[in-house]
Coordinates of C-alpha atoms and ligand atoms in Angstrom, one line a residue:
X1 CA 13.9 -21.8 -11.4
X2 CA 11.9 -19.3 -13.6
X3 CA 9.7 -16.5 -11.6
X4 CA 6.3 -18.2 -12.9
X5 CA 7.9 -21.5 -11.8
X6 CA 8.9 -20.1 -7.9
X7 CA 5.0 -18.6 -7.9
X8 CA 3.6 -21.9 -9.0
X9 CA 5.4 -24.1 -6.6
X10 CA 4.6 -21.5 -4.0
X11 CA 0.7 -21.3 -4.4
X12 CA 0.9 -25.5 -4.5
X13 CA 2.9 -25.8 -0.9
X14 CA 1.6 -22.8 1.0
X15 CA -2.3 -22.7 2.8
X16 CA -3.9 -20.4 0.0
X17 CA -4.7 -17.6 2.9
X18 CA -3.4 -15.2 0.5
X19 CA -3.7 -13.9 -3.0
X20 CA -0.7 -12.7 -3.6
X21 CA 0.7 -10.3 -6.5
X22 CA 3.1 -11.4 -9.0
X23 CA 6.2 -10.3 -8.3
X24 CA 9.2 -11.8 -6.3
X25 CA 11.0 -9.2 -4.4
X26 CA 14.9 -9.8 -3.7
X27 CA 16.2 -7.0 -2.2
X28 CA 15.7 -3.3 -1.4
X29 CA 17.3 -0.5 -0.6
X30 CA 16.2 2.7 1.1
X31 CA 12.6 3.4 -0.4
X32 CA 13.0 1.0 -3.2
X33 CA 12.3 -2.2 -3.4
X34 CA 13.9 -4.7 -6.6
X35 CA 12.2 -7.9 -7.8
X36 CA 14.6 -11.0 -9.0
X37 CA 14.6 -9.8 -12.7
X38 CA 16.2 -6.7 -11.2
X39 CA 13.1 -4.2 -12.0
X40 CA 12.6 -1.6 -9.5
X41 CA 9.4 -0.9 -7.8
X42 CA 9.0 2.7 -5.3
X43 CA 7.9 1.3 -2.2
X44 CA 4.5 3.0 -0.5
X45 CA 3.3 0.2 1.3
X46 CA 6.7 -0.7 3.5
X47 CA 5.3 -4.3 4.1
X48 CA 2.5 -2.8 5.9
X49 CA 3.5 -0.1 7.4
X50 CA 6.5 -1.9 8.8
X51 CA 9.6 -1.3 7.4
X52 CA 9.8 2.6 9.2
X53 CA 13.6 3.1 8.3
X54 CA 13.2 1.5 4.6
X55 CA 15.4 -1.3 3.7
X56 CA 19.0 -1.3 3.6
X57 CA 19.6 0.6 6.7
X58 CA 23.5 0.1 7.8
X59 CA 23.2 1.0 11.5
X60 CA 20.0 -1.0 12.2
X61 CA 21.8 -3.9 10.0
X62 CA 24.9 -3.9 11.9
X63 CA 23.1 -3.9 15.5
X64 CA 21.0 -7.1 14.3
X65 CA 24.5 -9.1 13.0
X66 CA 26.3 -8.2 15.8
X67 CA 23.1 -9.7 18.3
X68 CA 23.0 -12.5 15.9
X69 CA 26.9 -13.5 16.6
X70 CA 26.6 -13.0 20.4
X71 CA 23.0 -14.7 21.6
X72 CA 19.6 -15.1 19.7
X73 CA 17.6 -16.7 22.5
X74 CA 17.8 -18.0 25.9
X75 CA 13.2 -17.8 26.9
X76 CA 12.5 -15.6 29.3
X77 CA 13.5 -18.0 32.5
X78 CA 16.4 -15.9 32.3
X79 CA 17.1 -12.0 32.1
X80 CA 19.3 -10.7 29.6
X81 CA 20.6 -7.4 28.8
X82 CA 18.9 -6.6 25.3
X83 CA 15.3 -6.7 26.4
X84 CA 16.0 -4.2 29.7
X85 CA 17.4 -1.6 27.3
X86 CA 14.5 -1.9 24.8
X87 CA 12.0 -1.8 27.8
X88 CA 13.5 1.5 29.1
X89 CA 13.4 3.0 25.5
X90 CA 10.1 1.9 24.6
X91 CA 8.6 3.1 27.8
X92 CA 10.5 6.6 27.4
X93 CA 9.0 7.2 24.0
X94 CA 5.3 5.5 24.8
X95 CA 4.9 7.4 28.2
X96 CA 3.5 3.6 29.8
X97 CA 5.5 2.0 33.3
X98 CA 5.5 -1.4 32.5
X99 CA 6.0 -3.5 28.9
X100 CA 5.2 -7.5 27.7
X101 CA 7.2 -8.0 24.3
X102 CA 5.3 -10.0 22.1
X103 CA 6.3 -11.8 18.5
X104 CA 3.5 -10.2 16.5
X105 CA 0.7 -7.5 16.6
X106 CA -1.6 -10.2 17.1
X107 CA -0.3 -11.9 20.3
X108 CA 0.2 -8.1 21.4
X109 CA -3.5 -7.8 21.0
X110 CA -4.1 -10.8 23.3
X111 CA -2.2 -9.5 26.4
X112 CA -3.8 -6.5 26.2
X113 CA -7.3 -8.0 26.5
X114 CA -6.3 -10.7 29.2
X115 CA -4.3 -7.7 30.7
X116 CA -8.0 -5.5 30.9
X117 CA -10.0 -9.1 32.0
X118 CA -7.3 -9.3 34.7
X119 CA -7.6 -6.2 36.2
X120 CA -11.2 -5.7 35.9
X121 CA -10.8 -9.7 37.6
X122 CA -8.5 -8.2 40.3
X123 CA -10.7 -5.5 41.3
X124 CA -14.7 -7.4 41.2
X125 CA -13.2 -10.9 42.4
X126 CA -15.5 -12.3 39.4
X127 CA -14.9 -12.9 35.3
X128 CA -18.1 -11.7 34.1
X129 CA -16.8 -8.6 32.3
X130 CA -17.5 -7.0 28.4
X131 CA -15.7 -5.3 26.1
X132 CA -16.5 -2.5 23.6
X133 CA -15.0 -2.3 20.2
X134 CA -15.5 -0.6 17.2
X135 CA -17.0 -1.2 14.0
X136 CA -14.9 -1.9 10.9
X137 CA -11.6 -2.2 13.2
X138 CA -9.0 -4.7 12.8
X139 CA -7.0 -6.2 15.5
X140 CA -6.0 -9.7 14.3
X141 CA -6.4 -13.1 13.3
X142 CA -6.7 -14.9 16.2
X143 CA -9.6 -16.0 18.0
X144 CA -9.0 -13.4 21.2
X145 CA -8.5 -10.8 18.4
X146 CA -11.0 -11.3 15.7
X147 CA -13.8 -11.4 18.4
X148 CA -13.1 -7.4 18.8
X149 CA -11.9 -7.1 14.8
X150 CA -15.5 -5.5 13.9
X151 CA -15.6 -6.8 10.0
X152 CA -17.7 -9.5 9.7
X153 CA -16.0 -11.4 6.8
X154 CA -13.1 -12.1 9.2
X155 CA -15.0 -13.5 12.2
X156 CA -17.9 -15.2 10.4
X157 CA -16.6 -18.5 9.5
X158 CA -14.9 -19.0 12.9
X159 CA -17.8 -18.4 15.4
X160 CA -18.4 -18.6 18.1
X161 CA -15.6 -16.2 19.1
X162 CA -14.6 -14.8 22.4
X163 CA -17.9 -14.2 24.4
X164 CA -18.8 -10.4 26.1
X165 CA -17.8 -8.3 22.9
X166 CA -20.3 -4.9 21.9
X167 CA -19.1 -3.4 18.9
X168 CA -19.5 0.5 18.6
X169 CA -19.2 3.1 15.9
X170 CA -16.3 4.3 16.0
X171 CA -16.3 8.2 16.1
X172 CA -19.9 8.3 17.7
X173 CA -20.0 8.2 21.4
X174 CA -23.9 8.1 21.6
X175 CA -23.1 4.5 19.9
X176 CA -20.1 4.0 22.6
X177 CA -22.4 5.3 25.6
X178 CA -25.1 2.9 24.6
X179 CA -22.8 -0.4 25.0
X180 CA -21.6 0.3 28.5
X181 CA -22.7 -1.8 31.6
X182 CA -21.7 -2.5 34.6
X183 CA -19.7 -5.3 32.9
X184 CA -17.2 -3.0 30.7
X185 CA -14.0 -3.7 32.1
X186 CA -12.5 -2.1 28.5
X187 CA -13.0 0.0 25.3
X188 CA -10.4 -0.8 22.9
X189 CA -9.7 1.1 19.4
X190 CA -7.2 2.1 16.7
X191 CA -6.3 5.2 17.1
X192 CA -6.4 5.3 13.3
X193 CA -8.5 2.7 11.7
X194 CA -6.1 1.3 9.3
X195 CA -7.6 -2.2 7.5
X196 CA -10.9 -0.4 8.0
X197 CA -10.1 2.5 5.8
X198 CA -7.6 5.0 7.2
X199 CA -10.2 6.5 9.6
X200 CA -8.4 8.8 12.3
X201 CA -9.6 9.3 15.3
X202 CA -11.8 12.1 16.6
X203 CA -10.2 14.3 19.1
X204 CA -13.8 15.1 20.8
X205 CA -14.5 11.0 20.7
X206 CA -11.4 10.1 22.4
X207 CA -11.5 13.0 25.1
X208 CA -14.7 11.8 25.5
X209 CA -14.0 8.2 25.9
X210 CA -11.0 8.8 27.8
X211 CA -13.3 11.0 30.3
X212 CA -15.8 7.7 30.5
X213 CA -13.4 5.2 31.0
X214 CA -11.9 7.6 34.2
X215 CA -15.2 7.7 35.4
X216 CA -16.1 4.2 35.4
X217 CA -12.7 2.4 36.1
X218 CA -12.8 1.4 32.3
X219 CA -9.5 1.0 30.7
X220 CA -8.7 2.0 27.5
X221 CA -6.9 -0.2 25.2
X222 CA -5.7 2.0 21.9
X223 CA -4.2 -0.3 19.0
X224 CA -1.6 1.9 17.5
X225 CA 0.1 -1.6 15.7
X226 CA -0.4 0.2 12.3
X227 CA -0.3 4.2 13.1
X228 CA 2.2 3.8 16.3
X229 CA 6.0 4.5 15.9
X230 CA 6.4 7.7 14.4
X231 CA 3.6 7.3 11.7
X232 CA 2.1 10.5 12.2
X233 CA 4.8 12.6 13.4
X234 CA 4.4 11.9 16.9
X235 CA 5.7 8.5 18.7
X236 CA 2.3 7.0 18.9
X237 CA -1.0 8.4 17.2
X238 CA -2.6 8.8 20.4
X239 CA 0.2 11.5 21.6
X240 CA -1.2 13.9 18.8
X241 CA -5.2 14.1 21.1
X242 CA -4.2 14.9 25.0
X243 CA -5.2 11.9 25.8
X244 CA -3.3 8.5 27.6
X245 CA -4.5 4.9 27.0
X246 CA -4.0 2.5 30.0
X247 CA -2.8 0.0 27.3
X248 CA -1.5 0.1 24.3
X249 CA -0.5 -2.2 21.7
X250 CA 2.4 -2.0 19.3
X251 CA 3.8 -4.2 16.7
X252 CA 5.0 -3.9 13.0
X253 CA 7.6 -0.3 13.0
X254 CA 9.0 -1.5 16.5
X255 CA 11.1 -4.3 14.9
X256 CA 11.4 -2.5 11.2
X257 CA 11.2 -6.2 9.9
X258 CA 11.9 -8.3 12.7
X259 CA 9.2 -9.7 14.4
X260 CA 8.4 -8.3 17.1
X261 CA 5.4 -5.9 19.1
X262 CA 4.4 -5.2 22.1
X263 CA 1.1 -4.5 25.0
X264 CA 2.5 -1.7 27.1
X265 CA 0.4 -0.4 30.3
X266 CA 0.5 1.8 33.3
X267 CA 1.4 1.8 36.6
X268 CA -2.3 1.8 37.9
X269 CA -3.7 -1.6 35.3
X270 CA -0.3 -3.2 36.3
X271 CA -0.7 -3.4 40.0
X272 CA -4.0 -5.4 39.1
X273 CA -3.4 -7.0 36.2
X274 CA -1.3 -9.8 35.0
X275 CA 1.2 -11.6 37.6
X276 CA 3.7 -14.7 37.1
X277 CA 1.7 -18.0 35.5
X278 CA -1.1 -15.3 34.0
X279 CA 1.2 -15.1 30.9
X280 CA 4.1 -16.3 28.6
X281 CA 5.8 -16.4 25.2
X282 CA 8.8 -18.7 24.4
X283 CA 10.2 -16.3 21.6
X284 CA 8.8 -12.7 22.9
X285 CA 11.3 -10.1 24.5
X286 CA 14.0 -12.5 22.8
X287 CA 17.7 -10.6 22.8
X288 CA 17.9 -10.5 18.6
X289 CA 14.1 -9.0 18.7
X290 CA 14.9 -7.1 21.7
X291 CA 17.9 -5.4 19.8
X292 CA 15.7 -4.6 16.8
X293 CA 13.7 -2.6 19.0
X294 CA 16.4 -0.5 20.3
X295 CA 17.9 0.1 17.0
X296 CA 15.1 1.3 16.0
X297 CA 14.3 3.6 18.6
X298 CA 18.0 4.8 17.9
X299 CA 17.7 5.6 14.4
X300 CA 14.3 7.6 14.8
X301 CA 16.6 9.7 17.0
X302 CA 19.5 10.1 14.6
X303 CA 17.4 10.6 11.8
X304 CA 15.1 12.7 13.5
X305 CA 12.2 10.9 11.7
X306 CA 9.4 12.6 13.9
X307 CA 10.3 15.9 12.5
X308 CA 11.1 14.5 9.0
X309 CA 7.3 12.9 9.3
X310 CA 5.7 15.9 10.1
X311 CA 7.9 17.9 7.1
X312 CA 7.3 15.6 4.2
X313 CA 3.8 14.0 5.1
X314 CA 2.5 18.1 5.0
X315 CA 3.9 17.9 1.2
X316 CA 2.2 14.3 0.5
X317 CA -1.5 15.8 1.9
X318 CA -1.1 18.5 -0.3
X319 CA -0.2 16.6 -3.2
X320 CA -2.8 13.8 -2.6
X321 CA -5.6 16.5 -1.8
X322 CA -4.8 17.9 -5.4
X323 CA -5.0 14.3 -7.2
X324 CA -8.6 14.0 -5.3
X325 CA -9.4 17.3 -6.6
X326 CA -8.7 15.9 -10.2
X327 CA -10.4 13.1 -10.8
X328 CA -13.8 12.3 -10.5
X329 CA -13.5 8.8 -9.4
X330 CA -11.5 9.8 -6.5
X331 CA -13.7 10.7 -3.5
X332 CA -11.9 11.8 -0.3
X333 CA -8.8 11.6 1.1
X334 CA -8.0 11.3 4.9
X335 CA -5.5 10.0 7.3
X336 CA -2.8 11.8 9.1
X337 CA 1.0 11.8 9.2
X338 CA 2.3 9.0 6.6
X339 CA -0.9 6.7 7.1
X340 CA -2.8 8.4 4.5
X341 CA -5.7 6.7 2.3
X342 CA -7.7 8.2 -1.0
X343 CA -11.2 6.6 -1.0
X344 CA -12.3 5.8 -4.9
X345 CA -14.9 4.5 -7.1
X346 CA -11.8 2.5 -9.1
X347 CA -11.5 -1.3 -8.4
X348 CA -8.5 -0.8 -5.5
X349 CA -7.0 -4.4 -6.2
X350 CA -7.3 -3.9 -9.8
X351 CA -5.3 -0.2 -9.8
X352 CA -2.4 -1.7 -6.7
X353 CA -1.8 -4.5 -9.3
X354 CA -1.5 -1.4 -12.6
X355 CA 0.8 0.7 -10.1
X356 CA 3.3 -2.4 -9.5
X357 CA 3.8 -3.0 -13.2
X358 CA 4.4 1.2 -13.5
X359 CA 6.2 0.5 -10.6
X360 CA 4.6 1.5 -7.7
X361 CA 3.9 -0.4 -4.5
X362 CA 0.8 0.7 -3.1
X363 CA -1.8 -1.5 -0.9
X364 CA -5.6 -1.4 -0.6
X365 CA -7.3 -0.6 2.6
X366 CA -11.0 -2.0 3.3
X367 CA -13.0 -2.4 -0.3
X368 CA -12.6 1.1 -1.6
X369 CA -9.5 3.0 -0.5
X370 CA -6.1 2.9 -1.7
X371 CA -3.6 3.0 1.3
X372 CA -0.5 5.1 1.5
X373 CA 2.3 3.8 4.4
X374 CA 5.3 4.5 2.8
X375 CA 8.7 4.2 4.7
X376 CA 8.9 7.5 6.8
X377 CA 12.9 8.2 5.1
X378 CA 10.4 9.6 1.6
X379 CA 11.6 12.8 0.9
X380 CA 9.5 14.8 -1.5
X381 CA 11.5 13.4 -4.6
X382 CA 9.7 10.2 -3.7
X383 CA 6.0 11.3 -3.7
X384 CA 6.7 13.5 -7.1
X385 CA 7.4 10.1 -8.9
X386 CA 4.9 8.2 -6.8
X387 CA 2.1 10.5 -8.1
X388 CA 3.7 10.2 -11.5
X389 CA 3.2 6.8 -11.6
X390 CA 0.2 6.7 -10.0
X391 CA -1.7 9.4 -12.1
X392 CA 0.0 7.5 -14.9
X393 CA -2.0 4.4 -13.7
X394 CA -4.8 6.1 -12.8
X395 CA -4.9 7.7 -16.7
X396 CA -5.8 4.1 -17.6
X397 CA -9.5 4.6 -16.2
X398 CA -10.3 8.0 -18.1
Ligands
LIG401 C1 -4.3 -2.1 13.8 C2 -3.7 -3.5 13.7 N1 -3.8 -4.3 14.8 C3 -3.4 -5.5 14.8 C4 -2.8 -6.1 13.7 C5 -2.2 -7.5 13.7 O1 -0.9 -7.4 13.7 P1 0.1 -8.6 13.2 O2 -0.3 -8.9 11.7 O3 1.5 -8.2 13.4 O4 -0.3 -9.8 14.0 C6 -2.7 -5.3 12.5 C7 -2.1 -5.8 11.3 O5 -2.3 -5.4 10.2 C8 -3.2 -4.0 12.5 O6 -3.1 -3.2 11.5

């Protein structure tokens, strides 16, 4: 079949959740990616901040086919030996005492709200608790999820959502201070706000939030799906503020491709919090997931990727800051690490679709921003010739 032909039979079988771009990727390798007529496209987006170690990675590879020959799945009525080493690693590198692997972001979402409702449960004998969330996050598609997501395009059509939900602005803690009741059993945030814009976090806000929720026996709940695993040059996003959640979530870089997250938490939510029947998954924790994780956490250390983050993502700023600097319909530019964004007049959908025919993979974040979450194996090389491309897209607009 002909590309048009694969992209018309496609849009005919699959729900239309999606507009997709036209292009069919095959295969990658390293920060590349290479469509089915063999062009090559310079991959910034890493299928959403996912693919960490870029594509074509022998090691990672090698672990997965080896899992793949010896046991994919058995549920979790059983142990097995792939999901105790991943728990160990992930726990060393988050800081948190306990783990619940999950299949997606989403689902890790979930568990980390019935893991706050079951502690603040625990601890009042009654279910009558609230939530706080912020403004123009994103957590998720599913209902437990979308009813703390605070854009409301998503949750609109689906209401009525999850019940006992105050949404915040995020970076103001007058706005925070004014949602809390009795009833707040959690405050839960990105850490960066990815879908919302590439908002990080400010360190005042979270000290400050962090001093609240210690305070009032609230727990915090920080989403680091999108900015966790090594992102911005630390493990998780949260590590760069002094400051702990009491759940996390993490998804998307854990499994470089394989799908898998997870809702970690500490010692102190998970002596109140869930117990056997609370919670399940069929697929989650499963020993081919499992070993994804672990490979991963093994390459960052080979490859040092924390210290390559925090060398090349200096040289990106600088470069981005300068592009900003040079074109009037480019605004600001924020984010931190290798989650960084450029806010712009330009229609964002419109420019991702110029930069993949010069090229370039690069995504859209909320209406206005142009989202950069490139692999975090870029060397410099890499954002020289994605800012050639780019400008040479952005040229089209003078
Ligand atoms: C911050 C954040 N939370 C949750 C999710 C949902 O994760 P998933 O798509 O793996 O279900 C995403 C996905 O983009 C995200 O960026």
């Amino acid at each position: 079949m002909k590309t048009n032909e694969y992209i018309e039979k496609t849009k005919k079988e699959l729900v239309h959740t999606y507009n997709r771009f036209d292009v069919i990727f095959d295969h990658g390798k390293g920060v590349y990616l290479y469509d089915n007529e063999g062009k090559e496209y310079l991959d910034f987006a890493a299928g959403i901040a996912v693919m960490a170690l870029g594509y074509g990675n022998e090691a990672f590879n090698e672990e997965l086919k080896k899992q793949i020959d010896k046991l994919i799945h058995t549920s979790n009525l059983y142990y097995n030996t792939s999901v105790c080493e991943a728990a160990e690693k992930i726990l060393k590198i988050s800081q948190m005492d306990k783990v619940f692997f999950t299949n997606s972001g989403t689902e890790a979402i979930e568990g980390a709200i019935k893991s706050a409702k079951k502690y603040a449960y625990s601890k009042t004998g009654h279910a009558d608790h609230e939530i706080i969330a912020m403004n123009h996050s994103f957590h998720g598609r599913s209902v437990g999820a979308l009813s703390v997501t605070g854009t409301e395009h998503y949750r609109t059509p689906f209401e009525p959502l999850m019940g006992g939900v105050k949404f915040a602005e995020f970076n103001n803690i007058e706005s925070v201070k004014k949602c809390i009741t009795d009833k707040t059993c959690g405050i839960i945030m990105e850490t960066i706000q990815g879908e919302g814009g590439i908002y990080p976090v400010e360190e005042k806000f979270i000290k400050e939030i962090r001093k609240i929720c210690d305070e009032k026996d609230i727990l915090l709940i920080l989403d680091e799906i999108q900015c966790g695993m090594g992102r911005t040059g630390k493990m998780f996003a949260w590590q760069n503020y002094g400051v702990k959640p009491d759940i996390m979530t993490c998804a998307k870089a854990i499994g470089c491709g394989i799908p898998v997250g997870a809702f970690l938490m500490t010692e102190k939510v998970a002596r109140y919090s869930l117990e056997p029947g609370d919670h399940g998954t069929t697929y989650g924790g499963n020993p081919l997931a499992t070993t994804a994780v672990s490979a991963v956490i093994e390459q960052f250390e080979k490859q040092d990727i924390l210290n390559h983050v925090n060398e090349v993502s200096k040289y990106l700023w600088e470069k981005l800051d300068e592009l900003t600097e040079k074109y009037d319909f480019l605004i600001s530019h924020r984010g931190k690490g290798l989650i960084q964004g450029i806010e712009t007049t330009l229609p964002v959908g419109e420019v991702s679709q110029k930069a993949l025919d010069n090229g370039l993979v690069v995504i859209t974040a909320g209406k206005n921003v142009l989202r950069f979450v490139p692999p975090l194996i870029i060397e410099k090389k890499h954002v020289d010739e994605m800012l050639f491309k780019l400008e040479k897209t952005l040229k089209t607009y003078l």
